mmCIF file of C-alpha atoms and ligand atoms in Angstrom:
data_model
loop_
_atom_site.group_PDB
_atom_site.id
_atom_site.type_symbol
_atom_site.label_atom_id
_atom_site.label_comp_id
_atom_site.label_asym_id
_atom_site.label_seq_id
_atom_site.Cartn_x
_atom_site.Cartn_y
_atom_site.Cartn_z
ATOM 1 C CA MET A 90 -1.955 4.901 2.870
ATOM 2 C CA ASP A 91 -3.040 1.927 4.899
ATOM 3 C CA ASN A 92 -6.573 2.839 5.713
ATOM 4 C CA LEU A 93 -9.750 0.919 5.226
ATOM 5 C CA LYS A 94 -12.050 3.867 4.618
ATOM 6 C CA GLU A 95 -12.876 2.884 1.070
ATOM 7 C CA TYR A 96 -13.374 -0.739 2.092
ATOM 8 C CA HIS A 97 -15.846 0.325 4.787
ATOM 9 C CA ARG A 98 -17.596 2.903 2.622
ATOM 10 C CA LYS A 99 -18.461 0.276 0.000
ATOM 11 C CA ARG A 100 -19.989 -2.231 2.381
ATOM 12 C CA ASP A 101 -22.852 -2.602 4.839
ATOM 13 C CA PHE A 102 -21.617 -5.021 7.483
ATOM 14 C CA ARG A 103 -25.113 -5.747 8.707
ATOM 15 C CA LYS A 104 -25.755 -7.239 5.272
ATOM 16 C CA THR A 105 -22.546 -8.813 4.071
ATOM 17 C CA PRO A 106 -20.764 -11.708 5.786
ATOM 18 C CA GLU A 107 -17.387 -10.131 4.957
ATOM 19 C CA PRO A 108 -15.190 -9.158 7.928
ATOM 20 C CA GLU A 109 -15.400 -5.592 9.116
ATOM 21 C CA GLY A 110 -11.786 -5.683 10.190
ATOM 22 C CA ARG A 111 -11.915 -3.119 12.920
ATOM 23 C CA LYS A 112 -9.298 -4.538 15.169
ATOM 24 C CA LYS A 113 -5.637 -4.327 14.293
ATOM 25 C CA GLN A 114 -4.277 -7.794 14.440
ATOM 26 C CA LYS A 115 -0.778 -8.689 15.347
ATOM 27 C CA ARG A 116 0.430 -11.353 12.968
ATOM 28 C CA ALA A 117 3.315 -13.756 12.894
ATOM 29 C CA ASP A 118 6.548 -12.716 11.230
ATOM 30 C CA HIS A 119 5.596 -14.052 7.820
ATOM 31 C CA LEU A 120 3.507 -11.989 5.445
ATOM 32 C CA SER A 121 0.237 -13.342 4.175
ATOM 33 C CA TYR A 122 -0.566 -13.965 0.554
ATOM 34 C CA VAL A 123 -3.950 -15.063 -0.731
ATOM 35 C CA ILE A 124 -5.837 -15.194 -4.002
ATOM 36 C CA GLN A 125 -9.610 -15.394 -3.756
ATOM 37 C CA ARG A 126 -11.687 -16.548 -6.675
ATOM 38 C CA HIS A 127 -14.617 -14.172 -6.794
ATOM 39 C CA HIS A 128 -17.677 -15.068 -8.782
ATOM 40 C CA ALA A 129 -19.149 -11.570 -8.917
ATOM 41 C CA ARG A 130 -20.892 -10.133 -11.973
ATOM 42 C CA THR A 131 -17.743 -11.205 -13.754
ATOM 43 C CA LEU A 132 -15.463 -13.922 -12.479
ATOM 44 C CA HIS A 133 -12.096 -12.621 -11.318
ATOM 45 C CA TYR A 134 -9.279 -13.405 -8.947
ATOM 46 C CA ASP A 135 -8.386 -11.109 -6.054
ATOM 47 C CA LEU A 136 -4.704 -11.064 -5.224
ATOM 48 C CA ARG A 137 -3.960 -9.812 -1.711
ATOM 49 C CA LEU A 138 -0.612 -9.151 -0.063
ATOM 50 C CA GLU A 139 -0.125 -8.214 3.563
ATOM 51 C CA ARG A 140 1.608 -4.862 3.908
ATOM 52 C CA GLU A 141 1.686 -2.477 6.876
ATOM 53 C CA GLY A 142 -1.283 -4.017 8.638
ATOM 54 C CA VAL A 143 -3.656 -4.345 5.692
ATOM 55 C CA LEU A 144 -4.032 -6.449 2.577
ATOM 56 C CA LYS A 145 -2.962 -4.633 -0.581
ATOM 57 C CA SER A 146 -5.353 -5.835 -3.281
ATOM 58 C CA TRP A 147 -5.580 -6.309 -7.034
ATOM 59 C CA ALA A 148 -8.367 -7.826 -9.141
ATOM 60 C CA ILE A 149 -7.149 -10.102 -11.920
ATOM 61 C CA PRO A 150 -9.761 -10.783 -14.621
ATOM 62 C CA LYS A 151 -8.204 -14.067 -15.762
ATOM 63 C CA GLU A 152 -6.705 -17.028 -13.950
ATOM 64 C CA PRO A 153 -3.343 -16.062 -12.428
ATOM 65 C CA PRO A 154 -0.359 -17.658 -14.177
ATOM 66 C CA ALA A 155 1.513 -20.447 -12.397
ATOM 67 C CA GLU A 156 4.238 -20.420 -15.062
ATOM 68 C CA ALA A 157 6.426 -17.708 -16.574
ATOM 69 C CA GLY A 158 5.489 -16.330 -19.984
ATOM 70 C CA ILE A 159 1.928 -15.230 -19.270
ATOM 71 C CA LYS A 160 1.126 -11.683 -18.222
ATOM 72 C CA ARG A 161 -2.167 -10.788 -16.597
ATOM 73 C CA LEU A 162 -3.800 -7.443 -16.063
ATOM 74 C CA ALA A 163 -4.194 -6.730 -12.338
ATOM 75 C CA VAL A 164 -6.353 -3.783 -11.340
ATOM 76 C CA GLU A 165 -5.477 -2.200 -8.010
ATOM 77 C CA THR A 166 -8.431 -2.140 -5.616
ATOM 78 C CA GLU A 167 -8.959 -0.854 -2.095
ATOM 79 C CA ASP A 168 -7.008 -2.142 0.903
ATOM 80 C CA HIS A 169 -8.752 -4.941 2.758
ATOM 81 C CA PRO A 170 -8.433 -5.875 6.438
ATOM 82 C CA LEU A 171 -6.077 -8.715 7.321
ATOM 83 C CA GLU A 172 -8.974 -10.913 8.384
ATOM 84 C CA TYR A 173 -10.188 -10.928 4.819
ATOM 85 C CA GLN A 174 -7.537 -13.487 3.917
ATOM 86 C CA ASP A 175 -9.678 -16.192 5.522
ATOM 87 C CA PHE A 176 -12.966 -15.030 4.086
ATOM 88 C CA GLU A 177 -15.015 -17.388 1.976
ATOM 89 C CA GLY A 178 -18.706 -17.022 1.457
ATOM 90 C CA SER A 179 -21.480 -15.393 -0.410
ATOM 91 C CA ILE A 180 -21.888 -11.624 -0.580
ATOM 92 C CA PRO A 181 -25.632 -10.952 -0.925
ATOM 93 C CA GLU A 182 -27.285 -9.641 -4.085
ATOM 94 C CA GLY A 183 -27.451 -5.909 -4.309
ATOM 95 C CA HIS A 184 -24.279 -5.401 -2.265
ATOM 96 C CA TYR A 185 -20.815 -4.456 -3.309
ATOM 97 C CA GLY A 186 -19.059 -7.437 -4.878
ATOM 98 C CA ALA A 187 -22.181 -9.626 -4.693
ATOM 99 C CA GLY A 188 -21.343 -13.251 -5.399
ATOM 100 C CA MET A 189 -19.330 -16.186 -4.172
ATOM 101 C CA VAL A 190 -15.830 -15.791 -2.761
ATOM 102 C CA GLU A 191 -13.565 -18.779 -2.300
ATOM 103 C CA ILE A 192 -9.906 -19.141 -1.515
ATOM 104 C CA TRP A 193 -8.035 -20.176 -4.650
ATOM 105 C CA ASP A 194 -4.507 -20.085 -3.265
ATOM 106 C CA LYS A 195 -3.077 -19.156 0.121
ATOM 107 C CA GLY A 196 0.308 -19.049 1.788
ATOM 108 C CA ASN A 197 2.930 -16.473 2.484
ATOM 109 C CA TYR A 198 5.232 -14.235 0.546
ATOM 110 C CA LEU A 199 8.488 -12.387 0.867
ATOM 111 C CA PRO A 200 8.884 -8.945 -0.662
ATOM 112 C CA VAL A 201 12.103 -8.634 -2.645
ATOM 113 C CA GLU A 202 11.396 -5.119 -3.926
ATOM 114 C CA TRP A 203 8.471 -2.845 -3.131
ATOM 115 C CA GLU A 204 8.578 0.341 -5.165
ATOM 116 C CA LYS A 205 5.847 2.696 -6.314
ATOM 117 C CA ASN A 206 5.613 1.064 -9.734
ATOM 118 C CA LEU A 207 7.292 -2.287 -9.209
ATOM 119 C CA ILE A 208 6.758 -5.040 -6.699
ATOM 120 C CA VAL A 209 8.841 -8.195 -6.814
ATOM 121 C CA PHE A 210 8.016 -10.947 -4.376
ATOM 122 C CA GLU A 211 8.467 -14.618 -3.700
ATOM 123 C CA ILE A 212 5.281 -16.581 -3.243
ATOM 124 C CA ASN A 213 5.248 -19.731 -1.212
ATOM 125 C CA ALA A 214 1.878 -21.430 -1.675
ATOM 126 C CA GLN A 215 0.152 -24.365 -3.340
ATOM 127 C CA ARG A 216 -0.676 -23.080 -6.794
ATOM 128 C CA LEU A 217 1.805 -20.248 -7.125
ATOM 129 C CA LYS A 218 5.429 -20.700 -6.152
ATOM 130 C CA GLY A 219 8.485 -18.684 -7.043
ATOM 131 C CA THR A 220 9.259 -15.091 -7.915
ATOM 132 C CA PHE A 221 6.437 -12.921 -9.207
ATOM 133 C CA CYS A 222 6.260 -9.318 -10.365
ATOM 134 C CA LEU A 223 3.676 -6.587 -10.359
ATOM 135 C CA VAL A 224 4.573 -3.774 -12.739
ATOM 136 C CA LYS A 225 2.454 -0.667 -12.815
ATOM 137 C CA LEU A 226 1.395 0.492 -16.260
ATOM 138 C CA LYS A 227 1.729 4.121 -17.286
ATOM 139 C CA PRO A 228 -1.449 5.957 -16.281
ATOM 140 C CA LYS A 229 -3.646 7.061 -19.128
ATOM 141 C CA GLU A 230 -6.773 9.182 -18.935
ATOM 142 C CA ASP A 231 -8.758 8.033 -15.905
ATOM 143 C CA GLN A 232 -6.911 4.751 -15.516
ATOM 144 C CA ASP A 233 -4.073 4.740 -13.058
ATOM 145 C CA LYS A 234 -4.679 1.465 -11.301
ATOM 146 C CA ASN A 235 -3.568 -0.990 -13.927
ATOM 147 C CA TRP A 236 -0.675 -3.325 -13.274
ATOM 148 C CA LEU A 237 0.715 -6.410 -14.958
ATOM 149 C CA PHE A 238 1.119 -9.554 -12.907
ATOM 150 C CA PHE A 239 3.417 -12.341 -14.025
ATOM 151 C CA LYS A 240 5.867 -14.968 -12.914
ATOM 152 C CA LYS A 241 9.502 -14.099 -13.398
ATOM 153 C CA LYS A 242 11.554 -16.350 -15.646
ATOM 154 C CA GLU A 243 13.973 -18.490 -13.684
ATOM 155 C CA ASN A 244 17.594 -17.692 -14.323
ATOM 156 C CA PRO A 245 19.099 -20.452 -16.428
HETATM 157 MN MN1 MN B 361 -13.404 -9.158 -5.993
#
């Protein structure tokens, strides 16, 4: 589950400044959360959550919602190495994900629930704060990586 094979297969580390992430890093007791704004062919936002030694990743085509009431599509992508949370820079033309990557929001998170089709977690960061959900959509045809990402309504 937590392997970086796909991440490595897609990249040539002699050509891209992205981290190769070979070494397993021991991290502090909090879990990392980051969203990177990625100006690739199309602008999107990469949500990454530390889990079992890697960063679980989703690409969100529109700006992530800071308030409840807005739901965003989040497309599951390959696991990334933990070091990727600090990555900012330009991936060269002709390479996977070519374009500018910058950190849009960064902090830590606490998983409340982590199920196959539902992840509930508390984000503690600058732009996003509070309880957020990822809900996996029913697979259809060749699409089985689509989730919805949204902020949970506060209990009144
Ligand atoms: Mn991306």
